[in-house]
Amino acid sequence: GLVRMGRQSLAMLRAHAEAEQDWSRIVRVGSGEDEMHVSARKAFAQVLTHSMWHWAQVAMLVRMNGTPPPGKHDLIFSSALDQ
């Protein structure tokens, strides 16, 4: 379902981040009139923030339908970035 897809996407994103050797290299994004050339860093940040936007939309719809979010899910409760 949706959670499985999210976990797979996050795993793919993490693998890409770990494999990237040159964050300043220029990559092509978009197509047609919307095609741009940006740094790998900027493209990665776009994917990450765009993903957060959509997960926030999902969370809002779930809450609007009466299901509270599970547990302590904020970054502050995580060990991420502690070092």
Short mmCIF file of C-alpha atoms in Angstrom, two decimals:
data_model
loop_
_atom_site.label_atom_id
_atom_site.label_comp_id
_atom_site.label_asym_id
_atom_site.label_seq_id
_atom_site.Cartn_x
_atom_site.Cartn_y
_atom_site.Cartn_z
CA GLY A 1 0.00 0.00 0.00
CA LEU A 2 0.89 3.62 0.46
CA VAL A 3 3.24 3.12 3.42
CA ARG A 4 5.17 0.41 1.55
CA MET A 5 5.54 2.71 -1.46
CA GLY A 6 6.78 5.50 0.80
CA ARG A 7 9.39 3.23 2.38
CA GLN A 8 10.57 2.05 -1.03
CA SER A 9 10.85 5.64 -2.26
CA LEU A 10 12.82 6.67 0.81
CA ALA A 11 15.17 3.72 0.37
CA MET A 12 15.77 4.71 -3.26
CA LEU A 13 16.38 8.33 -2.26
CA ARG A 14 18.83 7.27 0.45
CA ALA A 15 20.69 4.98 -1.98
CA HIS A 16 20.99 7.82 -4.47
CA ALA A 17 22.31 10.20 -1.81
CA GLU A 18 24.92 7.66 -0.67
CA ALA A 19 26.03 6.98 -4.26
CA GLU A 20 26.31 10.62 -5.38
CA GLN A 21 29.96 11.60 -5.81
CA ASP A 22 29.65 15.17 -7.08
CA TRP A 23 26.77 17.23 -5.71
CA SER A 24 27.81 20.20 -7.85
CA ARG A 25 27.51 18.33 -11.16
CA ILE A 26 24.81 19.67 -13.47
CA VAL A 27 21.80 17.46 -14.21
CA ARG A 28 18.82 17.88 -16.51
CA VAL A 29 15.38 17.96 -14.90
CA GLY A 30 11.94 18.40 -16.42
CA SER A 31 11.10 18.19 -20.10
CA GLY A 32 10.05 20.38 -22.98
CA GLU A 33 9.56 24.02 -22.02
CA ASP A 34 10.04 23.09 -18.35
CA GLU A 35 13.49 21.53 -18.87
CA MET A 36 16.21 23.00 -16.66
CA HIS A 37 19.82 22.29 -15.81
CA VAL A 38 20.58 22.46 -12.09
CA SER A 39 23.11 21.03 -9.65
CA ALA A 40 22.58 17.50 -8.36
CA ARG A 41 22.31 19.09 -4.90
CA LYS A 42 19.41 21.31 -5.98
CA ALA A 43 17.62 18.47 -7.79
CA PHE A 44 17.96 16.22 -4.72
CA ALA A 45 16.66 18.97 -2.42
CA GLN A 46 13.69 19.48 -4.76
CA VAL A 47 12.78 15.78 -4.69
CA LEU A 48 13.12 15.67 -0.91
CA THR A 49 11.03 18.78 -0.19
CA HIS A 50 8.42 17.92 -2.82
CA SER A 51 8.03 14.48 -1.23
CA MET A 52 7.54 16.07 2.20
CA TRP A 53 4.83 18.31 0.74
CA HIS A 54 2.87 15.33 -0.55
CA TRP A 55 3.27 13.31 2.67
CA ALA A 56 1.96 16.32 4.58
CA GLN A 57 -1.08 16.33 2.30
CA VAL A 58 -1.67 12.63 3.04
CA ALA A 59 -1.30 13.24 6.79
CA MET A 60 -3.79 16.10 6.65
CA LEU A 61 -6.38 13.97 4.84
CA VAL A 62 -5.90 11.12 7.31
CA ARG A 63 -6.39 13.49 10.28
CA MET A 64 -9.42 15.11 8.61
CA ASN A 65 -10.97 11.64 8.47
CA GLY A 66 -10.53 11.09 12.21
CA THR A 67 -7.26 9.15 12.48
CA PRO A 68 -4.63 10.77 14.70
CA PRO A 69 -0.95 10.50 13.70
CA PRO A 70 0.91 7.63 15.37
CA GLY A 71 3.46 8.23 18.13
CA LYS A 72 6.22 10.76 18.34
CA HIS A 73 7.10 11.37 14.72
CA ASP A 74 8.74 14.82 14.84
CA LEU A 75 12.45 15.18 14.08
CA ILE A 76 13.12 16.37 17.62
CA PHE A 77 12.21 12.91 18.96
CA SER A 78 14.53 11.16 16.50
CA SER A 79 18.25 10.44 16.95
CA ALA A 80 18.85 11.84 13.46
CA LEU A 81 21.29 14.77 13.33
CA ASP A 82 22.38 14.25 16.95
CA GLN A 83 26.05 14.17 16.06
#
